Short mmCIF file of C-alpha atoms and ligand atoms in Angstrom, two decimals:
data_model
loop_
_atom_site.label_atom_id
_atom_site.label_comp_id
_atom_site.label_asym_id
_atom_site.label_seq_id
_atom_site.Cartn_x
_atom_site.Cartn_y
_atom_site.Cartn_z
CA UNK A 1 -76.69 -120.49 127.51
CA UNK A 2 -80.69 -118.97 127.53
CA UNK A 3 -80.81 -116.61 127.85
CA UNK A 4 -78.93 -113.80 126.04
CA UNK A 5 -79.11 -109.66 126.74
CA UNK A 6 -78.14 -106.30 125.23
CA UNK A 7 -78.48 -103.00 126.56
CA UNK A 8 -80.33 -100.82 124.79
CA UNK A 9 -78.67 -96.83 125.06
CA UNK A 10 -81.37 -94.35 126.65
CA UNK A 11 -81.31 -90.46 127.73
CA UNK A 12 -76.88 -89.24 127.80
CA UNK A 13 -76.25 -92.42 130.00
CA UNK A 14 -77.97 -95.13 130.82
CA UNK A 15 -78.44 -99.01 129.79
CA UNK A 16 -82.09 -99.53 129.39
CA UNK A 17 -81.69 -104.55 128.81
CA UNK A 18 -83.31 -106.15 126.34
CA UNK A 19 -83.61 -109.85 127.47
CA UNK A 20 -84.59 -112.62 125.36
CA UNK A 21 -85.37 -116.56 126.51
CA UNK A 22 -83.87 -117.64 123.71
CA UNK A 23 -85.46 -120.96 124.35
CA UNK A 24 -89.42 -119.39 124.09
CA UNK A 25 -88.85 -115.50 122.03
CA UNK A 26 -89.26 -114.42 125.20
CA UNK A 27 -88.27 -110.31 125.77
CA UNK A 28 -88.06 -108.41 128.85
CA UNK A 29 -86.98 -105.21 128.72
CA UNK A 30 -85.05 -103.77 132.72
CA UNK A 31 -86.12 -100.73 133.38
CA UNK A 32 -86.38 -98.27 130.69
CA UNK A 33 -86.16 -94.83 130.67
CA UNK A 34 -87.13 -93.61 127.02
CA UNK A 35 -89.92 -96.30 125.16
CA UNK A 36 -88.12 -95.70 121.60
CA UNK A 37 -85.73 -96.60 121.73
CA UNK A 38 -86.96 -99.92 122.95
CA UNK A 39 -89.54 -100.19 120.90
CA UNK A 40 -86.62 -100.18 117.91
CA UNK A 41 -84.76 -102.44 119.09
CA UNK A 42 -87.43 -105.44 119.22
CA UNK A 43 -88.84 -104.13 116.15
CA UNK A 44 -85.42 -104.51 114.62
CA UNK A 45 -85.83 -108.45 116.57
CA UNK A 46 -89.61 -108.37 115.11
CA UNK A 47 -91.09 -109.41 119.33
CA UNK A 48 -93.12 -107.67 120.90
CA UNK A 49 -92.63 -107.40 124.94
CA UNK A 50 -93.45 -110.25 126.92
CA UNK A 51 -92.08 -108.09 130.66
CA UNK A 52 -90.61 -105.00 131.25
CA UNK A 53 -88.45 -105.62 135.27
CA UNK A 54 -87.66 -102.30 137.67
CA UNK A 55 -84.65 -102.23 139.65
CA UNK A 56 -86.18 -99.08 141.40
CA UNK A 57 -88.15 -95.74 141.10
CA UNK A 58 -86.67 -92.93 139.27
CA UNK A 59 -87.55 -91.38 136.64
CA UNK A 60 -84.41 -92.24 134.54
CA UNK A 61 -85.35 -95.94 135.08
CA UNK A 62 -88.98 -95.91 135.13
CA UNK A 63 -90.51 -93.50 132.27
CA UNK A 64 -91.01 -95.30 129.28
CA UNK A 65 -92.82 -98.12 131.41
CA UNK A 66 -96.61 -96.18 130.36
CA UNK A 67 -96.48 -96.17 126.52
CA UNK A 68 -95.12 -99.37 126.63
CA UNK A 69 -97.65 -100.30 128.79
CA UNK A 70 -100.32 -98.79 126.30
CA UNK A 71 -98.65 -100.68 123.26
CA UNK A 72 -97.91 -104.20 124.68
CA UNK A 73 -98.92 -105.24 127.47
CA UNK A 74 -96.09 -107.38 129.25
CA UNK A 75 -96.31 -108.13 132.76
CA UNK A 76 -94.80 -105.46 135.22
CA UNK A 77 -92.71 -106.74 138.26
CA UNK A 78 -90.84 -104.79 140.59
CA UNK A 79 -90.89 -104.46 144.51
CA UNK A 80 -94.02 -105.15 146.36
CA UNK A 81 -92.92 -103.04 149.65
CA UNK A 82 -92.19 -99.65 146.29
CA UNK A 83 -95.15 -100.60 145.12
CA UNK A 84 -96.53 -97.13 145.86
CA UNK A 85 -93.69 -95.28 144.19
CA UNK A 86 -94.09 -97.90 140.69
CA UNK A 87 -95.75 -98.02 137.17
CA UNK A 88 -98.77 -100.59 138.33
CA UNK A 89 -97.23 -104.08 138.97
CA UNK A 90 -98.24 -107.12 138.11
CA UNK A 91 -96.08 -108.85 139.87
CA UNK A 92 -94.69 -107.64 143.11
CA UNK A 93 -91.67 -108.77 144.48
CA UNK A 94 -89.41 -109.60 147.62
CA UNK A 95 -86.13 -110.72 148.28
CA UNK A 96 -85.75 -114.17 147.07
CA UNK A 97 -88.51 -114.02 145.11
CA UNK A 98 -87.95 -116.45 141.89
CA UNK A 99 -89.83 -114.55 138.51
CA UNK A 100 -90.82 -117.47 135.38
CA UNK A 101 -89.57 -115.92 132.39
CA UNK A 102 -89.66 -118.59 129.56
CA UNK A 103 -87.91 -121.08 130.92
CA UNK A 104 -85.23 -119.09 132.38
CA UNK A 105 -86.04 -117.88 136.37
CA UNK A 106 -84.98 -114.39 137.78
CA UNK A 107 -83.74 -114.25 141.42
CA UNK A 108 -84.68 -111.55 143.27
CA UNK A 109 -81.89 -109.28 145.89
CA UNK A 110 -82.85 -106.71 147.67
CA UNK A 111 -80.36 -104.47 147.53
CA UNK A 112 -80.63 -100.95 149.60
CA UNK A 113 -78.91 -98.40 149.68
CA UNK A 114 -78.99 -95.75 146.62
CA UNK A 115 -82.62 -96.54 146.70
CA UNK A 116 -84.38 -97.86 150.04
CA UNK A 117 -86.63 -99.77 147.58
CA UNK A 118 -84.17 -101.22 144.90
CA UNK A 119 -83.88 -104.31 144.25
CA UNK A 120 -81.33 -106.82 142.22
CA UNK A 121 -82.10 -109.42 139.69
CA UNK A 122 -80.45 -112.77 138.82
CA UNK A 123 -80.85 -114.95 135.83
CA UNK A 124 -78.01 -118.07 136.50
CA UNK A 125 -79.60 -119.71 133.25
CA UNK A 126 -77.57 -116.85 131.13
CA UNK A 127 -74.83 -115.86 134.41
CA UNK A 128 -76.76 -112.27 134.20
CA UNK A 129 -76.93 -109.78 136.78
CA UNK A 130 -79.03 -106.91 136.77
CA UNK A 131 -77.59 -104.36 139.10
CA UNK A 132 -79.39 -101.48 138.18
CA UNK A 133 -77.76 -98.27 139.55
CA UNK A 134 -75.99 -100.83 143.11
CA UNK A 135 -72.81 -101.44 141.02
CA UNK A 136 -71.69 -100.03 138.13
CA UNK A 137 -68.27 -101.45 136.57
CA UNK A 138 -66.35 -99.46 138.67
CA UNK A 139 -68.27 -97.61 140.82
CA UNK A 140 -71.44 -97.70 142.73
CA UNK A 141 -74.57 -96.24 143.44
CA UNK A 142 -74.85 -92.52 145.46
CA UNK A 143 -76.31 -92.95 147.99
CA UNK A 144 -80.15 -91.00 147.72
CA UNK A 145 -82.17 -92.78 150.78
CA UNK A 146 -79.67 -95.55 151.93
CA UNK A 147 -76.78 -96.01 154.58
CA UNK A 148 -72.91 -96.73 153.42
CA UNK A 149 -73.33 -99.95 155.28
CA UNK A 150 -76.54 -100.52 153.67
CA UNK A 151 -74.65 -100.38 150.34
CA UNK A 152 -71.76 -101.89 151.80
CA UNK A 153 -74.31 -104.89 152.69
CA UNK A 154 -75.77 -104.73 149.36
CA UNK A 155 -73.36 -105.27 147.03
CA UNK A 156 -71.84 -107.94 149.23
CA UNK A 157 -74.86 -110.12 148.80
CA UNK A 158 -73.09 -110.88 145.69
CA UNK A 159 -70.04 -112.40 146.17
CA UNK A 160 -71.20 -115.91 145.41
CA UNK A 161 -71.56 -114.45 142.51
CA UNK A 162 -70.13 -117.02 139.64
CA UNK A 163 -66.59 -114.80 137.95
CA UNK A 164 -67.89 -114.85 134.63
CA UNK A 165 -71.73 -113.20 135.74
CA UNK A 166 -72.09 -110.64 133.00
CA UNK A 167 -72.93 -107.33 135.21
CA UNK A 168 -75.67 -105.44 132.91
CA UNK A 169 -75.89 -102.13 135.33
CA UNK A 170 -78.09 -99.16 135.06
CA UNK A 171 -74.67 -96.47 133.42
CA UNK A 172 -72.11 -95.52 131.45
CA UNK A 173 -70.36 -94.32 134.44
CA UNK A 174 -67.13 -96.72 133.56
CA UNK A 175 -65.44 -94.42 132.78
CA UNK A 176 -65.14 -91.38 135.45
CA UNK A 177 -65.90 -94.28 137.46
CA UNK A 178 -61.87 -95.62 136.39
CA UNK A 179 -59.77 -92.13 137.15
CA UNK A 180 -61.81 -92.12 140.85
CA UNK A 181 -60.94 -96.27 140.87
CA UNK A 182 -56.70 -94.83 139.50
CA UNK A 183 -57.28 -91.99 142.53
CA UNK A 184 -57.70 -94.51 144.74
CA UNK A 185 -55.71 -97.87 143.64
CA UNK A 186 -52.51 -96.42 141.54
CA UNK A 187 -50.54 -99.29 141.36
CA UNK A 188 -53.94 -101.94 140.83
CA UNK A 189 -52.37 -103.42 137.14
CA UNK A 190 -55.81 -105.04 136.41
CA UNK A 191 -57.44 -101.63 136.91
CA UNK A 192 -55.08 -99.58 134.53
CA UNK A 193 -55.52 -102.07 131.91
CA UNK A 194 -59.30 -101.66 132.52
CA UNK A 195 -58.77 -98.29 132.60
CA UNK A 196 -56.78 -98.36 129.08
CA UNK A 197 -59.76 -100.47 127.59
CA UNK A 198 -62.72 -98.55 128.76
CA UNK A 199 -61.10 -95.17 127.20
CA UNK A 200 -60.73 -97.90 123.36
CA UNK A 201 -63.60 -98.16 123.73
CA UNK A 202 -65.12 -94.70 124.71
CA UNK A 203 -63.13 -93.41 121.83
CA UNK A 204 -65.00 -95.82 119.62
CA UNK A 205 -68.56 -94.87 120.24
CA UNK A 206 -68.85 -98.35 122.28
CA UNK A 207 -70.75 -99.13 125.24
CA UNK A 208 -68.29 -100.62 128.42
CA UNK A 209 -70.42 -102.47 129.42
CA UNK A 210 -71.53 -105.86 130.35
CA UNK A 211 -68.00 -106.51 132.18
CA UNK A 212 -67.48 -110.32 134.27
CA UNK A 213 -68.20 -109.52 138.22
CA UNK A 214 -64.69 -110.86 138.09
CA UNK A 215 -63.19 -108.32 136.85
CA UNK A 216 -64.80 -105.35 138.73
CA UNK A 217 -63.86 -108.07 141.90
CA UNK A 218 -59.66 -107.72 140.94
CA UNK A 219 -61.10 -103.15 139.48
CA UNK A 220 -63.57 -102.68 141.16
CA UNK A 221 -62.13 -99.82 145.01
CA UNK A 222 -65.24 -100.41 146.40
CA UNK A 223 -65.89 -104.25 145.69
CA UNK A 224 -62.81 -104.22 147.65
CA UNK A 225 -63.35 -102.49 150.45
CA UNK A 226 -62.82 -104.59 153.03
CA UNK A 227 -65.78 -103.43 156.07
CA UNK A 228 -68.55 -100.66 156.13
CA UNK A 229 -66.01 -98.16 157.46
CA UNK A 230 -63.99 -98.59 154.28
CA UNK A 231 -66.84 -98.31 151.75
CA UNK A 232 -68.36 -95.42 153.29
CA UNK A 233 -64.72 -93.42 153.39
CA UNK A 234 -64.67 -94.20 149.61
CA UNK A 235 -68.84 -93.51 148.60
CA UNK A 236 -68.08 -89.39 150.75
CA UNK A 237 -64.42 -89.56 148.57
CA UNK A 238 -65.83 -90.38 145.51
CA UNK A 239 -68.70 -87.24 145.61
CA UNK A 240 -66.71 -85.58 146.16
CA UNK A 241 -64.10 -86.73 143.29
ZN1 LIG B 1 -81.63 -94.58 140.01
FE1 LIG B 2 -80.47 -94.36 137.49
#
């Protein structure tokens, strides 16, 4: 495993993710909502910042970028189609782009739905998925710009990833997502176990992420939805839950 990942809590329920290529020591931060917690985490490791990877343009994913750029001059990576509403990009990517990160590479997966220009990153070397606000533990992002059909096919792009892939999502929504998931799928024993585990982690103030995508496949009602219509109905039910 050459790339390791660490959650950096930001704002009230956001996570930025600190990536380290253990071979070269290169670092990257995914979706920094704030600069100060990112700087503190880097200083604790005695490191500078080499890359910023952005999943989408929302304030709670980009607002830390200007201060981090001023301090470290990292390479900023984001979707070329959204360059007009993202911070200034040094590498503009699209579906299938491969970004060199030390000795590892990030593969870009276009995942429209939450926003139209939303992208995810997958690092095979380390088994890490950075789905931003597309996939949460036991949930998925709200449809601010895209349709349910778009979001359904975006999530379907994760189907080929190995079961032990670590899902490093943009928010700590697991507890409220678990309540909805249990209401939809009350007999699911894997889900019941996971909901209990989430409760005990949150009671200790610990993050519930990352979680493996294999666990999500067994418990997340949005991943388990069999077609786009079912998915759309679930998403509407969750909005009103
Ligand atoms: Zn968002
Ligand atoms: Fe967000």
